[in-house]
JSON list of C-alpha atoms in Angstrom, two decimals:
[
{"chain": "X", "resi": 275, "resn": "MET", "atom": "CA", "xyz": [65.63, -8.82, 151.76]},
{"chain": "X", "resi": 276, "resn": "SER", "atom": "CA", "xyz": [68.28, -6.53, 153.18]},
{"chain": "X", "resi": 277, "resn": "ASP", "atom": "CA", "xyz": [67.44, -3.42, 155.19]},
{"chain": "X", "resi": 278, "resn": "LEU", "atom": "CA", "xyz": [70.61, -1.69, 153.97]},
{"chain": "X", "resi": 279, "resn": "PRO", "atom": "CA", "xyz": [68.84, 0.55, 151.41]},
{"chain": "X", "resi": 280, "resn": "TRP", "atom": "CA", "xyz": [66.45, 1.75, 154.14]},
{"chain": "X", "resi": 281, "resn": "LEU", "atom": "CA", "xyz": [69.35, 2.31, 156.54]},
{"chain": "X", "resi": 282, "resn": "ALA", "atom": "CA", "xyz": [71.25, 4.26, 153.86]},
{"chain": "X", "resi": 283, "resn": "SER", "atom": "CA", "xyz": [68.19, 6.46, 153.28]},
{"chain": "X", "resi": 284, "resn": "LEU", "atom": "CA", "xyz": [67.78, 7.12, 157.00]},
{"chain": "X", "resi": 285, "resn": "LEU", "atom": "CA", "xyz": [71.46, 8.01, 157.37]},
{"chain": "X", "resi": 286, "resn": "LYS", "atom": "CA", "xyz": [71.25, 10.45, 154.43]},
{"chain": "X", "resi": 287, "resn": "SER", "atom": "CA", "xyz": [68.29, 12.13, 156.17]},
{"chain": "X", "resi": 288, "resn": "ARG", "atom": "CA", "xyz": [70.18, 12.25, 159.43]},
{"chain": "X", "resi": 289, "resn": "ASN", "atom": "CA", "xyz": [73.25, 13.74, 157.74]},
{"chain": "X", "resi": 290, "resn": "THR", "atom": "CA", "xyz": [71.09, 16.45, 156.16]},
{"chain": "X", "resi": 291, "resn": "ILE", "atom": "CA", "xyz": [69.47, 17.31, 159.50]},
{"chain": "X", "resi": 292, "resn": "ASP", "atom": "CA", "xyz": [72.80, 17.23, 161.37]},
{"chain": "X", "resi": 293, "resn": "GLY", "atom": "CA", "xyz": [74.25, 19.58, 158.75]},
{"chain": "X", "resi": 294, "resn": "LYS", "atom": "CA", "xyz": [71.40, 22.04, 159.23]},
{"chain": "X", "resi": 295, "resn": "ILE", "atom": "CA", "xyz": [71.75, 21.90, 163.04]},
{"chain": "X", "resi": 296, "resn": "ALA", "atom": "CA", "xyz": [75.53, 22.43, 162.78]},
{"chain": "X", "resi": 297, "resn": "THR", "atom": "CA", "xyz": [75.02, 25.45, 160.54]},
{"chain": "X", "resi": 298, "resn": "LEU", "atom": "CA", "xyz": [72.46, 26.91, 162.95]},
{"chain": "X", "resi": 299, "resn": "ILE", "atom": "CA", "xyz": [74.51, 26.47, 166.15]},
{"chain": "X", "resi": 300, "resn": "GLY", "atom": "CA", "xyz": [77.97, 26.97, 164.63]},
{"chain": "X", "resi": 301, "resn": "HIS", "atom": "CA", "xyz": [79.30, 23.68, 166.03]},
{"chain": "X", "resi": 302, "resn": "THR", "atom": "CA", "xyz": [78.95, 19.98, 165.31]},
{"chain": "X", "resi": 303, "resn": "ALA", "atom": "CA", "xyz": [75.49, 18.55, 165.91]},
{"chain": "X", "resi": 304, "resn": "GLN", "atom": "CA", "xyz": [76.32, 16.72, 169.12]},
{"chain": "X", "resi": 305, "resn": "VAL", "atom": "CA", "xyz": [73.99, 16.69, 172.10]},
{"chain": "X", "resi": 306, "resn": "GLY", "atom": "CA", "xyz": [76.38, 18.72, 174.28]},
{"chain": "X", "resi": 307, "resn": "ASN", "atom": "CA", "xyz": [76.83, 21.46, 171.68]},
{"chain": "X", "resi": 308, "resn": "VAL", "atom": "CA", "xyz": [73.09, 21.69, 171.08]},
{"chain": "X", "resi": 309, "resn": "ALA", "atom": "CA", "xyz": [72.50, 21.89, 174.84]},
{"chain": "X", "resi": 310, "resn": "GLU", "atom": "CA", "xyz": [74.98, 24.76, 175.14]},
{"chain": "X", "resi": 311, "resn": "TYR", "atom": "CA", "xyz": [73.24, 26.64, 172.32]},
{"chain": "X", "resi": 312, "resn": "ILE", "atom": "CA", "xyz": [69.78, 26.18, 173.89]},
{"chain": "X", "resi": 313, "resn": "ALA", "atom": "CA", "xyz": [71.04, 27.12, 177.37]},
{"chain": "X", "resi": 314, "resn": "ALA", "atom": "CA", "xyz": [72.87, 30.19, 176.07]},
{"chain": "X", "resi": 315, "resn": "THR", "atom": "CA", "xyz": [69.78, 31.41, 174.24]},
{"chain": "X", "resi": 316, "resn": "ILE", "atom": "CA", "xyz": [67.24, 30.80, 176.99]},
{"chain": "X", "resi": 317, "resn": "PHE", "atom": "CA", "xyz": [69.29, 31.50, 180.13]},
{"chain": "X", "resi": 318, "resn": "HIS", "atom": "CA", "xyz": [71.48, 34.38, 178.89]},
{"chain": "X", "resi": 319, "resn": "ILE", "atom": "CA", "xyz": [74.78, 32.53, 179.00]},
{"chain": "X", "resi": 320, "resn": "GLU", "atom": "CA", "xyz": [77.80, 33.77, 177.11]},
{"chain": "X", "resi": 321, "resn": "LEU", "atom": "CA", "xyz": [79.61, 30.72, 175.83]},
{"chain": "X", "resi": 322, "resn": "ASP", "atom": "CA", "xyz": [83.39, 30.64, 175.77]},
{"chain": "X", "resi": 323, "resn": "GLU", "atom": "CA", "xyz": [84.29, 31.34, 172.15]},
{"chain": "X", "resi": 324, "resn": "SER", "atom": "CA", "xyz": [87.05, 28.77, 171.94]},
{"chain": "X", "resi": 325, "resn": "GLY", "atom": "CA", "xyz": [84.85, 26.12, 173.54]},
{"chain": "X", "resi": 326, "resn": "LYS", "atom": "CA", "xyz": [87.91, 24.80, 175.30]},
{"chain": "X", "resi": 327, "resn": "ARG", "atom": "CA", "xyz": [87.72, 26.26, 178.79]},
{"chain": "X", "resi": 328, "resn": "ARG", "atom": "CA", "xyz": [88.52, 23.64, 181.35]},
{"chain": "X", "resi": 329, "resn": "GLY", "atom": "CA", "xyz": [85.65, 23.09, 183.72]},
{"chain": "X", "resi": 330, "resn": "TYR", "atom": "CA", "xyz": [82.99, 25.31, 182.19]},
{"chain": "X", "resi": 331, "resn": "ASP", "atom": "CA", "xyz": [81.23, 26.27, 178.97]},
{"chain": "X", "resi": 332, "resn": "GLY", "atom": "CA", "xyz": [80.52, 29.94, 179.69]},
{"chain": "X", "resi": 333, "resn": "HIS", "atom": "CA", "xyz": [79.04, 32.32, 182.22]},
{"chain": "X", "resi": 334, "resn": "PHE", "atom": "CA", "xyz": [75.70, 33.92, 183.02]},
{"chain": "X", "resi": 335, "resn": "THR", "atom": "CA", "xyz": [75.43, 37.47, 181.68]},
{"chain": "X", "resi": 336, "resn": "SER", "atom": "CA", "xyz": [72.41, 38.67, 183.68]},
{"chain": "X", "resi": 337, "resn": "GLY", "atom": "CA", "xyz": [70.19, 37.93, 186.63]},
{"chain": "X", "resi": 338, "resn": "PRO", "atom": "CA", "xyz": [71.16, 36.72, 190.09]},
{"chain": "X", "resi": 339, "resn": "LEU", "atom": "CA", "xyz": [73.90, 34.45, 188.72]},
{"chain": "X", "resi": 340, "resn": "ALA", "atom": "CA", "xyz": [75.56, 37.06, 186.46]},
{"chain": "X", "resi": 341, "resn": "GLY", "atom": "CA", "xyz": [79.27, 36.38, 186.12]},
{"chain": "X", "resi": 342, "resn": "GLN", "atom": "CA", "xyz": [79.04, 32.83, 187.52]},
{"chain": "X", "resi": 343, "resn": "THR", "atom": "CA", "xyz": [80.56, 30.07, 185.37]},
{"chain": "X", "resi": 344, "resn": "ILE", "atom": "CA", "xyz": [78.40, 27.23, 184.10]},
{"chain": "X", "resi": 345, "resn": "ASP", "atom": "CA", "xyz": [78.93, 23.74, 182.71]},
{"chain": "X", "resi": 346, "resn": "VAL", "atom": "CA", "xyz": [75.96, 22.68, 180.55]},
{"chain": "X", "resi": 347, "resn": "GLN", "atom": "CA", "xyz": [75.08, 19.00, 180.14]},
{"chain": "X", "resi": 348, "resn": "TRP", "atom": "CA", "xyz": [72.25, 17.20, 178.40]},
{"chain": "X", "resi": 349, "resn": "HIS", "atom": "CA", "xyz": [71.45, 13.62, 179.26]},
{"chain": "X", "resi": 350, "resn": "PRO", "atom": "CA", "xyz": [68.73, 12.33, 176.90]},
{"chain": "X", "resi": 351, "resn": "ARG", "atom": "CA", "xyz": [67.88, 9.71, 179.52]},
{"chain": "X", "resi": 352, "resn": "ARG", "atom": "CA", "xyz": [67.45, 10.72, 183.12]},
{"chain": "X", "resi": 353, "resn": "ASP", "atom": "CA", "xyz": [69.60, 8.06, 184.67]},
{"chain": "X", "resi": 354, "resn": "GLY", "atom": "CA", "xyz": [70.98, 9.89, 187.73]},
{"chain": "X", "resi": 355, "resn": "GLN", "atom": "CA", "xyz": [74.44, 10.32, 186.26]},
{"chain": "X", "resi": 356, "resn": "MET", "atom": "CA", "xyz": [76.51, 13.46, 185.67]},
{"chain": "X", "resi": 357, "resn": "ASN", "atom": "CA", "xyz": [79.91, 14.33, 184.30]},
{"chain": "X", "resi": 358, "resn": "ILE", "atom": "CA", "xyz": [81.87, 15.87, 187.19]},
{"chain": "X", "resi": 359, "resn": "LYS", "atom": "CA", "xyz": [85.28, 17.25, 186.30]},
{"chain": "X", "resi": 360, "resn": "THR", "atom": "CA", "xyz": [87.48, 17.33, 189.37]},
{"chain": "X", "resi": 361, "resn": "ASP", "atom": "CA", "xyz": [90.41, 19.22, 187.85]},
{"chain": "X", "resi": 362, "resn": "ALA", "atom": "CA", "xyz": [88.47, 22.48, 187.33]},
{"chain": "X", "resi": 363, "resn": "LEU", "atom": "CA", "xyz": [85.01, 23.13, 188.74]},
{"chain": "X", "resi": 364, "resn": "PRO", "atom": "CA", "xyz": [82.50, 25.60, 187.33]},
{"chain": "X", "resi": 365, "resn": "ASP", "atom": "CA", "xyz": [80.39, 27.60, 189.75]},
{"chain": "X", "resi": 366, "resn": "TYR", "atom": "CA", "xyz": [77.27, 25.74, 188.57]},
{"chain": "X", "resi": 367, "resn": "TYR", "atom": "CA", "xyz": [76.15, 22.75, 186.54]},
{"chain": "X", "resi": 368, "resn": "LEU", "atom": "CA", "xyz": [73.03, 23.19, 184.39]},
{"chain": "X", "resi": 369, "resn": "VAL", "atom": "CA", "xyz": [71.72, 19.77, 183.41]},
{"chain": "X", "resi": 370, "resn": "PHE", "atom": "CA", "xyz": [68.98, 19.05, 180.88]},
{"chain": "X", "resi": 371, "resn": "THR", "atom": "CA", "xyz": [67.47, 15.57, 181.08]},
{"chain": "X", "resi": 372, "resn": "GLY", "atom": "CA", "xyz": [65.04, 13.60, 179.02]},
{"chain": "X", "resi": 373, "resn": "PRO", "atom": "CA", "xyz": [62.59, 11.10, 180.44]},
{"chain": "X", "resi": 374, "resn": "GLU", "atom": "CA", "xyz": [63.51, 8.84, 183.35]},
{"chain": "X", "resi": 375, "resn": "THR", "atom": "CA", "xyz": [64.75, 5.44, 182.24]},
{"chain": "X", "resi": 376, "resn": "THR", "atom": "CA", "xyz": [62.53, 2.59, 183.32]},
{"chain": "X", "resi": 377, "resn": "THR", "atom": "CA", "xyz": [63.09, 0.10, 180.52]},
{"chain": "X", "resi": 378, "resn": "PRO", "atom": "CA", "xyz": [66.08, -0.57, 178.29]},
{"chain": "X", "resi": 379, "resn": "SER", "atom": "CA", "xyz": [65.91, 1.14, 174.92]},
{"chain": "X", "resi": 380, "resn": "PHE", "atom": "CA", "xyz": [68.22, 1.75, 171.99]},
{"chain": "X", "resi": 381, "resn": "ALA", "atom": "CA", "xyz": [66.60, 5.11, 171.26]},
{"chain": "X", "resi": 382, "resn": "ASN", "atom": "CA", "xyz": [67.77, 8.28, 172.99]},
{"chain": "X", "resi": 383, "resn": "PRO", "atom": "CA", "xyz": [65.43, 11.02, 171.84]},
{"chain": "X", "resi": 384, "resn": "TRP", "atom": "CA", "xyz": [66.74, 14.53, 172.42]},
{"chain": "X", "resi": 385, "resn": "LEU", "atom": "CA", "xyz": [63.98, 15.77, 174.73]},
{"chain": "X", "resi": 386, "resn": "ILE", "atom": "CA", "xyz": [64.09, 18.20, 177.63]},
{"chain": "X", "resi": 387, "resn": "ASP", "atom": "CA", "xyz": [61.74, 16.96, 180.33]},
{"chain": "X", "resi": 388, "resn": "SER", "atom": "CA", "xyz": [63.55, 18.52, 183.30]},
{"chain": "X", "resi": 389, "resn": "ILE", "atom": "CA", "xyz": [66.32, 21.00, 184.08]},
{"chain": "X", "resi": 390, "resn": "PHE", "atom": "CA", "xyz": [68.51, 21.02, 187.16]},
{"chain": "X", "resi": 391, "resn": "LEU", "atom": "CA", "xyz": [70.87, 23.66, 188.53]},
{"chain": "X", "resi": 392, "resn": "PHE", "atom": "CA", "xyz": [73.57, 22.37, 190.88]},
{"chain": "X", "resi": 393, "resn": "HIS", "atom": "CA", "xyz": [75.94, 24.60, 192.81]},
{"chain": "X", "resi": 394, "resn": "ALA", "atom": "CA", "xyz": [79.19, 22.79, 192.01]},
{"chain": "X", "resi": 395, "resn": "GLY", "atom": "CA", "xyz": [80.85, 23.23, 195.41]},
{"chain": "X", "resi": 396, "resn": "GLU", "atom": "CA", "xyz": [77.79, 22.04, 197.33]},
{"chain": "X", "resi": 397, "resn": "LEU", "atom": "CA", "xyz": [77.32, 19.10, 194.98]},
{"chain": "X", "resi": 398, "resn": "LEU", "atom": "CA", "xyz": [80.95, 18.08, 195.28]},
{"chain": "X", "resi": 399, "resn": "ASN", "atom": "CA", "xyz": [80.77, 18.21, 199.10]},
{"chain": "X", "resi": 400, "resn": "ALA", "atom": "CA", "xyz": [77.63, 16.05, 199.14]},
{"chain": "X", "resi": 401, "resn": "LEU", "atom": "CA", "xyz": [79.20, 13.51, 196.80]},
{"chain": "X", "resi": 402, "resn": "ARG", "atom": "CA", "xyz": [82.44, 13.34, 198.77]},
{"chain": "X", "resi": 403, "resn": "GLU", "atom": "CA", "xyz": [80.50, 12.84, 202.03]},
{"chain": "X", "resi": 404, "resn": "ARG", "atom": "CA", "xyz": [78.91, 9.78, 200.45]},
{"chain": "X", "resi": 405, "resn": "GLY", "atom": "CA", "xyz": [82.27, 8.54, 199.13]},
{"chain": "X", "resi": 406, "resn": "VAL", "atom": "CA", "xyz": [81.09, 8.67, 195.51]},
{"chain": "X", "resi": 407, "resn": "GLN", "atom": "CA", "xyz": [83.71, 8.21, 192.80]},
{"chain": "X", "resi": 408, "resn": "LEU", "atom": "CA", "xyz": [83.81, 11.35, 190.65]},
{"chain": "X", "resi": 409, "resn": "GLY", "atom": "CA", "xyz": [84.14, 11.37, 186.87]},
{"chain": "X", "resi": 410, "resn": "SER", "atom": "CA", "xyz": [82.16, 11.06, 183.67]},
{"chain": "X", "resi": 411, "resn": "GLY", "atom": "CA", "xyz": [79.55, 8.72, 185.16]},
{"chain": "X", "resi": 412, "resn": "THR", "atom": "CA", "xyz": [79.15, 10.14, 188.64]},
{"chain": "X", "resi": 413, "resn": "SER", "atom": "CA", "xyz": [76.06, 8.78, 190.38]},
{"chain": "X", "resi": 414, "resn": "VAL", "atom": "CA", "xyz": [73.94, 11.54, 191.93]},
{"chain": "X", "resi": 415, "resn": "THR", "atom": "CA", "xyz": [71.15, 10.50, 194.34]},
{"chain": "X", "resi": 416, "resn": "GLY", "atom": "CA", "xyz": [67.51, 11.37, 193.84]},
{"chain": "X", "resi": 417, "resn": "PRO", "atom": "CA", "xyz": [67.27, 13.90, 196.70]},
{"chain": "X", "resi": 418, "resn": "LEU", "atom": "CA", "xyz": [70.11, 15.95, 195.19]},
{"chain": "X", "resi": 419, "resn": "TRP", "atom": "CA", "xyz": [68.35, 15.98, 191.81]},
{"chain": "X", "resi": 420, "resn": "GLU", "atom": "CA", "xyz": [65.07, 16.95, 193.45]},
{"chain": "X", "resi": 421, "resn": "ARG", "atom": "CA", "xyz": [66.59, 19.93, 195.30]},
{"chain": "X", "resi": 422, "resn": "ALA", "atom": "CA", "xyz": [68.34, 21.11, 192.12]},
{"chain": "X", "resi": 423, "resn": "GLU", "atom": "CA", "xyz": [65.24, 21.09, 189.88]},
{"chain": "X", "resi": 424, "resn": "ILE", "atom": "CA", "xyz": [64.35, 24.40, 188.23]},
{"chain": "X", "resi": 425, "resn": "TYR", "atom": "CA", "xyz": [62.05, 23.06, 185.47]},
{"chain": "X", "resi": 426, "resn": "PRO", "atom": "CA", "xyz": [59.29, 22.01, 185.25]},
{"chain": "X", "resi": 427, "resn": "ILE", "atom": "CA", "xyz": [58.97, 22.22, 189.03]},
{"chain": "X", "resi": 428, "resn": "PRO", "atom": "CA", "xyz": [60.86, 25.20, 190.48]},
{"chain": "X", "resi": 429, "resn": "ARG", "atom": "CA", "xyz": [62.34, 23.60, 193.60]},
{"chain": "X", "resi": 430, "resn": "ASN", "atom": "CA", "xyz": [65.70, 25.41, 193.36]},
{"chain": "X", "resi": 431, "resn": "THR", "atom": "CA", "xyz": [65.10, 29.15, 193.48]},
{"chain": "X", "resi": 432, "resn": "ARG", "atom": "CA", "xyz": [68.64, 30.26, 192.56]},
{"chain": "X", "resi": 433, "resn": "LEU", "atom": "CA", "xyz": [67.52, 30.45, 188.94]},
{"chain": "X", "resi": 434, "resn": "ARG", "atom": "CA", "xyz": [63.87, 31.04, 188.19]},
{"chain": "X", "resi": 435, "resn": "VAL", "atom": "CA", "xyz": [62.45, 30.04, 184.83]},
{"chain": "X", "resi": 436, "resn": "SER", "atom": "CA", "xyz": [60.21, 32.80, 183.50]},
{"chain": "X", "resi": 437, "resn": "GLU", "atom": "CA", "xyz": [56.97, 32.14, 181.66]},
{"chain": "X", "resi": 438, "resn": "GLU", "atom": "CA", "xyz": [58.62, 33.12, 178.37]},
{"chain": "X", "resi": 439, "resn": "GLU", "atom": "CA", "xyz": [61.49, 30.70, 179.05]},
{"chain": "X", "resi": 440, "resn": "ARG", "atom": "CA", "xyz": [58.97, 27.96, 179.87]},
{"chain": "X", "resi": 441, "resn": "LYS", "atom": "CA", "xyz": [57.29, 28.47, 176.50]},
{"chain": "X", "resi": 442, "resn": "LEU", "atom": "CA", "xyz": [60.63, 28.05, 174.77]},
{"chain": "X", "resi": 443, "resn": "LEU", "atom": "CA", "xyz": [61.52, 24.95, 176.79]},
{"chain": "X", "resi": 444, "resn": "ILE", "atom": "CA", "xyz": [58.19, 23.29, 175.97]},
{"chain": "X", "resi": 445, "resn": "LEU", "atom": "CA", "xyz": [59.34, 23.26, 172.34]},
{"chain": "X", "resi": 446, "resn": "PHE", "atom": "CA", "xyz": [61.88, 20.61, 173.31]},
{"chain": "X", "resi": 447, "resn": "SER", "atom": "CA", "xyz": [59.56, 18.28, 175.26]}
]
C-alpha cells in the first residue's frame, strides 16, 4: 500500500502550520526568518524593514550592544558551521543552534539548545589565522564556539541573558 495519502495529509498539516507562522512573523516560515523574529523579540533587536541589508539583519536597540549590527542565524543541528559573508560584515553574529550532531538523521527539529554571540571582526581574524575558507559553510572550531556561548552557559559576557529571557528561550528547547 502506498504512503502517499499519509504524506499528503502531513504536507497539508505542515502547510497550515507554516501559514500560521508566516502570519505571526510577517515573513515566510523559514528557519532564518523565525530566528530573526525570536531574536528581535527576546534580545531587543530592530530588524531592517526591507530585510535586504547586506551583511546584517538589524541592530540592538538597548543594553551594552545598543546600535551594533547583528546577523542572526539558526542552525537546527550544531555542526560547527556558520554562514560568514565576507563582502559586508555585521558587528556581531548571533547564532542559535539545536542539538550537537552525533549520528546522521533526516530530521532537523527547530530547537534552541544553545546561543552564541560572536564579535564578527574577532571571529574573522581567528578564522583567517587558521586559513579557513569563508562562506556559507565556514567551519568554526570548538574553542571559538565555547568562548562565544551566552546560553545556556554564559561564557561570553558581552550579552547577558536575563532570567526572563531564559524562560522565553526554554520554550524553544
